[in-house]
C-alpha cells in the first residue's frame, strides 16, 4: 500500500465514522503516457524529470497532489497523477490528453495521452459469477456467499481504541466503523491473533512506504444488503483520517470480496482447533522450557555448589599449606632459638668455666701467697729464735767476760 498523503481539500469527503475521524474520499487518479521518439544520436537520452516538469507546466494554474513515474521504457514513460478533487480530473485531462511536448535539444514531438485511472475494484458480476461457479461453496451458509469484505492496507493507528495508549487496531473500532452499512455478523483482524502467522505462514504486520504499520481485516455482514452497501460505498474511494487539529491524511485501501471462506463456520472452527493445538503445543514448549530451565538452574546450582566445595577444598588446602608453612617457620624459628640458646648457654658455660678457672687460679695464688707468708713467718720466727739464741749467747759470753 502507498503511504498516506496530506489532504488539502476535504470538501468531497464522505463521513464513515466521525467519532474516529474516518471518512471516504474519492480516488482522483489519472494515467498519463508520453510516447518517446527513436533516439538517432548515440549517447543522447530523454530526461524523465524534464518530461515530468513539462507535464506539470501543462496544467496551467492547477497542480498535481502527486505525480510519479509508474513505468519507463525506451518507447514511453507512464505517469500516475493525483489531484485534490474529482471535479479537477476532467480539466486536467483536457489540458493533457492529445497534447504534445517539445523538449530542448530534440526535434521530435512527444505525444501525450491521458485518461482517468482504472481502479481495480470487484464488481457485482465478479462476486455473483464466482459464488455461482464455485463448486465448493454453499451459498446458504455464512462465509460461503457474498457477505464478507476483505480489506488490506488499513492503518493500525486509525483503528486503535482512543485513550488506550496502544496503536494496535481494535475489532470493536472496526465494527463501529463498518456497522454503518449493515448489521455485522463477525470480524477478524489476523494480526491480533498471536498464532495466526504460525497457522498460515504469513506475516500480517505490514508497513506502508511512510513507515506506518498497516493491517488487513475481514468484515462479515448478516445480510447481503449490508455487503452490497459497503462495497458500493468503498468503490473508487480511499480512506481519509481527520485529526483533532483539523489536518487530514488519506491512503489507498485494497478492497475485495472474500473468496476463501475465511469467516465460514467451518473455517472459524478449523482455526479454533489449530489455535487450540498451537496453544497446547506452546504450553508443552513452555513446560519443556520450564523443565529445561529448572534442569539448567539445577545444573548451575550443582555446579555452583561443586565450585563452592572445590573453592572450600582449595581454601582448606591453602590454609593447610599456610599452616604447614607457618609451622615450618615456627620450627625453624624454634631451632634457631634453640641453637641460639644453646650457643648462649655454651658461651655462658664457657664464661663461667673461665671465671671458675680464674677464681681457682686466684685461690691457688692466694694459697701460695699464704703458704709463702707462713713460710716466711716460720723462717722469721726461726731466725728470731736463732737471733735471740745468738744474742743470748753473746750476752752470756759478754757477761762471763766481764766477770
Coordinates of C-alpha atoms in Angstrom, one line a residue:
X1 CA 0.0 0.0 0.0
X2 CA 1.1 3.5 -0.7
X3 CA 1.9 5.9 2.1
X4 CA -0.7 8.2 3.5
X5 CA -0.8 11.6 1.7
X6 CA -1.8 15.0 3.1
X7 CA -5.3 16.2 2.0
X8 CA -5.6 19.9 1.4
X9 CA -9.2 19.9 0.2
X10 CA -11.6 17.5 2.0
X11 CA -14.8 19.0 0.5
X12 CA -15.7 15.8 -1.3
X13 CA -15.1 13.5 1.7
X14 CA -18.0 11.4 2.9
X15 CA -18.4 10.6 6.6
X16 CA -17.6 7.0 7.5
X17 CA -17.2 7.2 11.3
X18 CA -16.9 10.8 12.6
X19 CA -16.2 9.7 16.2
X20 CA -12.9 8.2 15.0
X21 CA -12.3 10.9 12.3
X22 CA -12.7 8.4 9.4
X23 CA -14.0 9.5 6.0
X24 CA -14.1 8.2 2.5
X25 CA -12.6 10.4 -0.2
X26 CA -12.9 9.8 -4.0
X27 CA -9.8 8.4 -5.7
X28 CA -8.8 11.1 -8.2
X29 CA -6.0 9.5 -10.2
X30 CA -5.2 9.6 -13.8
X31 CA -2.8 7.7 -16.1
X32 CA -0.6 9.7 -18.4
X33 CA 1.5 8.2 -21.1
X34 CA 4.2 10.1 -23.1
X35 CA 5.4 8.4 -26.3
X36 CA 9.1 8.7 -26.9
X37 CA 10.8 9.1 -30.3
X38 CA 13.5 6.9 -31.6
X39 CA 16.8 8.3 -30.4
X40 CA 19.1 8.6 -33.5
X41 CA 22.0 10.3 -31.9
X42 CA 24.1 7.9 -29.7
X43 CA 24.7 8.9 -26.1
X44 CA 21.7 11.2 -26.0
X45 CA 18.8 10.5 -23.7
X46 CA 15.5 12.0 -22.6
X47 CA 15.2 13.1 -19.0
X48 CA 12.2 11.7 -17.2
X49 CA 12.4 14.6 -14.7
X50 CA 12.2 17.2 -17.6
X51 CA 9.2 15.4 -19.0
X52 CA 7.5 15.4 -15.6
X53 CA 8.2 19.1 -15.2
X54 CA 6.7 19.8 -18.7
X55 CA 3.5 17.9 -17.7
X56 CA 3.3 19.9 -14.5
X57 CA 3.5 23.1 -16.6
X58 CA 0.8 22.0 -19.0
X59 CA -1.9 22.1 -16.3
X60 CA -1.5 25.8 -16.0
X61 CA -3.0 27.2 -12.8
X62 CA -3.6 23.8 -11.2
X63 CA -1.1 21.4 -9.7
X64 CA -0.9 17.7 -9.0
X65 CA -1.2 16.4 -5.5
X66 CA 1.2 13.7 -6.5
X67 CA 2.9 12.8 -9.8
X68 CA 5.1 9.8 -10.1
X69 CA 6.6 7.5 -12.8
X70 CA 4.9 4.1 -12.8
X71 CA 6.8 2.7 -15.8
X72 CA 9.6 3.8 -18.0
X73 CA 10.7 2.1 -21.3
X74 CA 12.6 3.1 -24.5
X75 CA 9.2 3.7 -26.2
X76 CA 7.2 5.5 -23.5
X77 CA 7.0 6.9 -20.0
X78 CA 3.9 6.2 -17.9
X79 CA 3.0 8.5 -15.0
X80 CA 0.4 8.3 -12.3
X81 CA -1.0 11.6 -11.3
X82 CA -3.4 12.5 -8.5
X83 CA -5.3 15.7 -7.9
X84 CA -7.2 17.0 -4.9
X85 CA -10.8 16.8 -6.2
X86 CA -12.8 14.6 -8.6
X87 CA -14.0 17.8 -10.3
X88 CA -10.4 18.6 -11.3
X89 CA -9.8 15.4 -13.2
X90 CA -11.7 16.4 -16.3
X91 CA -9.9 19.8 -16.5
X92 CA -6.5 18.1 -16.1
X93 CA -7.4 15.5 -18.8
X94 CA -8.4 18.4 -21.1
X95 CA -5.1 20.0 -20.5
X96 CA -3.1 16.8 -21.2
X97 CA -4.8 14.3 -23.4
X98 CA -3.8 14.6 -27.1
X99 CA -1.3 17.4 -26.4
X100 CA 2.4 17.4 -27.3
X101 CA 5.7 18.2 -25.6
X102 CA 8.7 19.8 -27.3
X103 CA 11.9 19.1 -25.4
X104 CA 15.0 21.3 -25.8
X105 CA 17.7 19.6 -28.0
X106 CA 15.2 17.3 -29.7
X107 CA 13.4 17.9 -33.0
X108 CA 10.7 15.2 -32.5
X109 CA 7.4 16.0 -30.8
X110 CA 6.4 13.9 -27.8
X111 CA 2.7 12.9 -27.8
X112 CA 0.7 12.8 -24.5
X113 CA -2.2 10.6 -23.8
X114 CA -4.1 10.9 -20.5
X115 CA -7.1 9.0 -19.1
X116 CA -8.8 8.5 -15.8
X117 CA -7.1 5.8 -13.8
X118 CA -8.9 2.5 -14.0
X119 CA -9.5 1.4 -10.4
X120 CA -9.0 -2.3 -9.6
X121 CA -12.3 -3.0 -7.7
X122 CA -14.5 -6.1 -8.0
X123 CA -17.9 -5.6 -9.5
X124 CA -21.2 -7.3 -8.6
X125 CA -20.8 -9.5 -11.6
X126 CA -17.4 -10.7 -10.3
X127 CA -18.7 -12.0 -7.0
X128 CA -22.0 -13.3 -8.3
X129 CA -20.2 -15.3 -11.0
X130 CA -17.6 -16.5 -8.6
X131 CA -20.0 -17.9 -6.0
X132 CA -22.3 -19.2 -8.7
X133 CA -19.5 -21.2 -10.4
X134 CA -17.6 -22.2 -7.2
X135 CA -18.2 -26.0 -6.6
X136 CA -17.1 -26.0 -3.0
X137 CA -19.3 -23.1 -1.9
X138 CA -22.7 -23.5 -0.3
X139 CA -24.4 -20.1 -0.6
X140 CA -26.9 -20.9 2.2
X141 CA -24.0 -20.8 4.7
X142 CA -22.4 -17.6 6.1
X143 CA -18.9 -17.1 4.7
X144 CA -19.6 -19.2 1.6
X145 CA -21.6 -16.5 -0.1
X146 CA -21.0 -12.8 -0.9
X147 CA -21.2 -11.4 2.7
X148 CA -17.6 -10.8 3.7
X149 CA -15.3 -7.9 2.7
X150 CA -11.6 -8.3 2.8
X151 CA -9.7 -5.0 3.4
X152 CA -5.9 -4.6 3.1
X153 CA -3.7 -1.6 4.0
X154 CA -5.7 -0.2 6.8
X155 CA -3.5 2.0 9.1
X156 CA -3.3 0.5 12.6
X157 CA -3.4 3.8 14.4
X158 CA -6.6 4.9 12.8
X159 CA -8.5 1.8 14.2
X160 CA -6.9 1.8 17.7
X161 CA -9.1 2.4 20.7
X162 CA -9.0 6.0 21.9
X163 CA -7.0 6.8 25.0
X164 CA -5.8 3.1 25.2
X165 CA -2.2 4.1 24.7
X166 CA -1.9 1.3 22.1
X167 CA -1.5 1.6 18.3
X168 CA -3.0 -1.9 17.8
X169 CA -6.2 -2.0 15.8
X170 CA -9.3 -3.0 17.7
X171 CA -12.2 -5.3 16.5
X172 CA -14.5 -3.1 18.5
X173 CA -13.5 0.0 16.5
X174 CA -13.7 -2.0 13.2
X175 CA -17.3 -3.0 14.0
X176 CA -18.2 0.6 15.0
X177 CA -16.8 1.9 11.7
X178 CA -18.4 -0.6 9.3
X179 CA -21.7 -1.2 11.0
X180 CA -22.9 1.9 9.2
X181 CA -23.7 -0.3 6.2
X182 CA -25.5 -3.1 8.0
X183 CA -25.5 -5.5 10.9
X184 CA -22.2 -7.2 11.3
X185 CA -22.1 -10.9 11.9
X186 CA -18.3 -11.3 12.5
X187 CA -15.0 -9.6 12.0
X188 CA -11.4 -10.8 12.0
X189 CA -8.1 -9.0 12.3
X190 CA -5.5 -11.7 11.7
X191 CA -2.6 -9.7 13.2
X192 CA -4.3 -9.7 16.6
X193 CA -4.2 -13.5 16.7
X194 CA -0.7 -14.4 18.1
X195 CA -1.0 -17.9 16.5
X196 CA -2.2 -16.8 13.0
X197 CA 1.2 -16.3 11.5
X198 CA 2.3 -19.8 12.5
X199 CA -1.0 -21.2 11.3
X200 CA -0.8 -19.6 7.9
X201 CA 2.9 -19.0 7.4
X202 CA 2.1 -15.3 6.5
X203 CA 3.3 -12.1 8.1
X204 CA 0.3 -9.9 8.9
X205 CA 2.5 -6.9 10.2
X206 CA 2.9 -4.9 7.0
X207 CA 4.4 -1.4 6.6
X208 CA 3.5 1.4 4.1
X209 CA 6.2 3.4 2.4
X210 CA 5.7 6.1 5.0
X211 CA 6.8 3.6 7.8
X212 CA 3.3 3.2 9.3
X213 CA 2.1 -0.2 10.4
X214 CA -0.9 -1.5 8.3
X215 CA -3.2 -4.4 8.8
X216 CA -5.8 -6.5 7.0
X217 CA -9.3 -7.3 8.2
X218 CA -12.4 -9.3 7.3
X219 CA -15.8 -7.8 7.9
X220 CA -18.8 -10.1 7.5
X221 CA -22.4 -8.8 7.3
X222 CA -25.6 -10.7 8.3
X223 CA -27.4 -9.6 5.2
X224 CA -26.3 -9.4 1.6
X225 CA -27.7 -5.9 1.5
X226 CA -25.1 -4.8 4.0
X227 CA -22.3 -6.3 1.9
X228 CA -23.6 -4.6 -1.2
X229 CA -24.0 -1.2 0.5
X230 CA -20.4 -1.4 1.9
X231 CA -18.9 -2.4 -1.4
X232 CA -20.7 0.3 -3.3
X233 CA -19.6 2.9 -0.7
X234 CA -16.0 1.8 -0.9
X235 CA -15.7 1.6 -4.7
X236 CA -13.5 4.3 -6.1
X237 CA -12.7 5.6 -2.6
X238 CA -9.7 5.9 -0.4
X239 CA -9.7 6.2 3.4
X240 CA -9.2 9.6 5.0
X241 CA -8.4 10.4 8.6
X242 CA -9.0 13.8 10.0
X243 CA -7.3 14.6 13.3
X244 CA -8.5 16.8 16.2
X245 CA -6.3 19.6 14.8
X246 CA -8.3 19.5 11.5
X247 CA -5.5 18.2 9.4
X248 CA -6.4 15.3 7.1
X249 CA -4.4 12.5 5.5
X250 CA -5.6 9.8 3.1
X251 CA -4.4 6.4 2.0
X252 CA -5.5 3.8 -0.6
X253 CA -7.1 0.6 0.8
X254 CA -7.4 -2.6 -1.2
X255 CA -11.0 -3.9 -1.1
X256 CA -12.1 -7.2 -2.3
X257 CA -14.8 -9.8 -1.5
X258 CA -13.6 -12.9 0.4
X259 CA -13.3 -15.9 -1.8
X260 CA -11.6 -18.2 0.8
X261 CA -14.5 -19.0 3.2
X262 CA -12.4 -17.1 5.8
X263 CA -15.4 -16.4 8.1
X264 CA -17.4 -19.5 7.4
X265 CA -18.3 -21.6 10.5
X266 CA -16.0 -24.4 9.3
X267 CA -13.0 -22.1 8.8
X268 CA -13.6 -20.5 12.2
X269 CA -13.8 -23.9 13.8
X270 CA -10.7 -25.1 12.0
X271 CA -8.8 -22.0 13.1
X272 CA -10.0 -22.6 16.7
X273 CA -8.8 -26.2 16.6
X274 CA -5.5 -25.2 15.1
X275 CA -5.2 -22.4 17.7
X276 CA -6.0 -24.9 20.5
X277 CA -3.4 -27.3 19.1
X278 CA -0.8 -24.5 18.9
X279 CA -1.8 -23.4 22.4
X280 CA -1.3 -26.9 23.7
X281 CA 2.0 -27.1 21.7
X282 CA 3.0 -23.7 23.2
X283 CA 2.1 -25.0 26.7
X284 CA 4.2 -28.1 26.0
X285 CA 7.0 -25.9 24.8
X286 CA 6.7 -23.7 27.8
X287 CA 6.6 -26.7 30.0
X288 CA 9.6 -28.1 28.2
X289 CA 11.4 -24.7 28.5
X290 CA 10.4 -24.6 32.2
X291 CA 11.8 -28.1 32.8
X292 CA 14.9 -27.3 30.8
X293 CA 15.2 -24.1 32.7
X294 CA 14.8 -25.9 36.0
X295 CA 17.3 -28.5 34.9
X296 CA 19.7 -25.8 33.8
X297 CA 19.2 -24.0 37.1
X298 CA 19.6 -27.2 39.0
X299 CA 22.8 -28.0 37.0
X300 CA 24.0 -24.4 37.6
X301 CA 23.2 -24.8 41.3
X302 CA 25.1 -28.1 41.4
X303 CA 28.0 -26.6 39.5
X304 CA 27.8 -23.7 42.0
X305 CA 27.8 -26.0 44.9
X306 CA 30.6 -28.0 43.3
X307 CA 32.6 -24.9 42.7
X308 CA 31.9 -23.8 46.4
X309 CA 33.1 -27.2 47.6
X310 CA 36.2 -27.0 45.3
X311 CA 36.8 -23.5 46.5
X312 CA 36.4 -24.7 50.1
X313 CA 38.8 -27.5 49.4
X314 CA 41.2 -25.2 47.8
X315 CA 40.8 -22.8 50.7
X316 CA 41.4 -25.7 53.1
X317 CA 44.5 -26.8 51.2
X318 CA 45.7 -23.2 51.1
X319 CA 45.1 -22.9 54.8
X320 CA 46.8 -26.3 55.4
X321 CA 49.7 -25.2 53.3
X322 CA 49.8 -21.9 55.1
X323 CA 49.6 -23.7 58.4
X324 CA 52.4 -26.1 57.5
X325 CA 54.4 -23.2 56.2
X326 CA 53.8 -21.3 59.5
X327 CA 54.6 -24.5 61.4
X328 CA 57.8 -24.9 59.4
X329 CA 58.6 -21.3 60.1
X330 CA 57.9 -21.8 63.8
X331 CA 60.0 -25.0 63.8
X332 CA 62.8 -23.2 62.0
X333 CA 62.5 -20.3 64.4
X334 CA 62.4 -22.7 67.4
X335 CA 65.5 -24.5 66.0
X336 CA 67.2 -21.1 65.5
X337 CA 66.2 -20.0 69.0
X338 CA 67.4 -23.4 70.4
X339 CA 70.7 -23.1 68.6
X340 CA 70.9 -19.5 69.8
X341 CA 70.1 -20.5 73.3
X342 CA 72.5 -23.5 73.2
X343 CA 75.1 -21.1 71.8
X344 CA 74.4 -18.6 74.6
X345 CA 74.4 -21.3 77.2
X346 CA 77.7 -22.6 75.8
X347 CA 79.1 -19.1 75.9
X348 CA 77.8 -18.6 79.4
X349 CA 79.2 -22.0 80.4
X350 CA 82.5 -21.1 78.9
X351 CA 82.5 -17.8 80.6
X352 CA 81.6 -19.5 83.9
X353 CA 84.3 -22.1 83.4
X354 CA 86.7 -19.3 82.6
X355 CA 85.6 -17.4 85.6
X356 CA 85.9 -20.6 87.8
X357 CA 89.3 -21.2 86.3
X358 CA 90.3 -17.6 87.1
X359 CA 88.9 -17.9 90.6
X360 CA 90.6 -21.2 91.1
X361 CA 93.8 -19.6 89.9
X362 CA 93.3 -16.7 92.2
X363 CA 92.6 -19.1 95.1
X364 CA 95.7 -21.1 94.2
X365 CA 97.7 -17.9 94.1
X366 CA 96.2 -16.8 97.4
X367 CA 97.0 -20.2 98.9
X368 CA 100.5 -20.0 97.6
X369 CA 100.8 -16.5 99.0
X370 CA 99.5 -17.7 102.3
X371 CA 102.0 -20.6 102.3
X372 CA 104.8 -18.2 101.4
X373 CA 103.7 -15.8 104.2
X374 CA 103.6 -18.7 106.6
X375 CA 106.9 -20.0 105.4
X376 CA 108.4 -16.5 105.7
X377 CA 106.8 -16.1 109.2
X378 CA 108.2 -19.5 110.1
X379 CA 111.6 -18.5 108.8
X380 CA 111.4 -15.2 110.5
X381 CA 110.3 -16.9 113.7
X382 CA 113.2 -19.4 113.4
X383 CA 115.5 -16.5 112.5
X384 CA 114.3 -14.7 115.6
X385 CA 114.8 -17.6 117.8
X386 CA 118.2 -18.1 116.3
X387 CA 119.0 -14.5 116.7
X388 CA 117.7 -14.4 120.1
X389 CA 119.7 -17.5 120.9
X390 CA 122.8 -15.9 119.4
X391 CA 122.2 -12.7 121.3
X392 CA 121.7 -14.7 124.4
X393 CA 125.0 -16.5 123.9
X394 CA 126.7 -13.3 123.1
X395 CA 125.3 -11.6 126.1
X396 CA 126.1 -14.5 128.2
X397 CA 129.6 -14.6 126.9
X398 CA 129.9 -11.0 127.4
X399 CA 128.7 -11.3 130.9
X400 CA 131.2 -14.1 131.5
X401 CA 133.9 -12.0 130.2
X402 CA 133.0 -9.1 132.4
X403 CA 133.2 -11.3 135.4

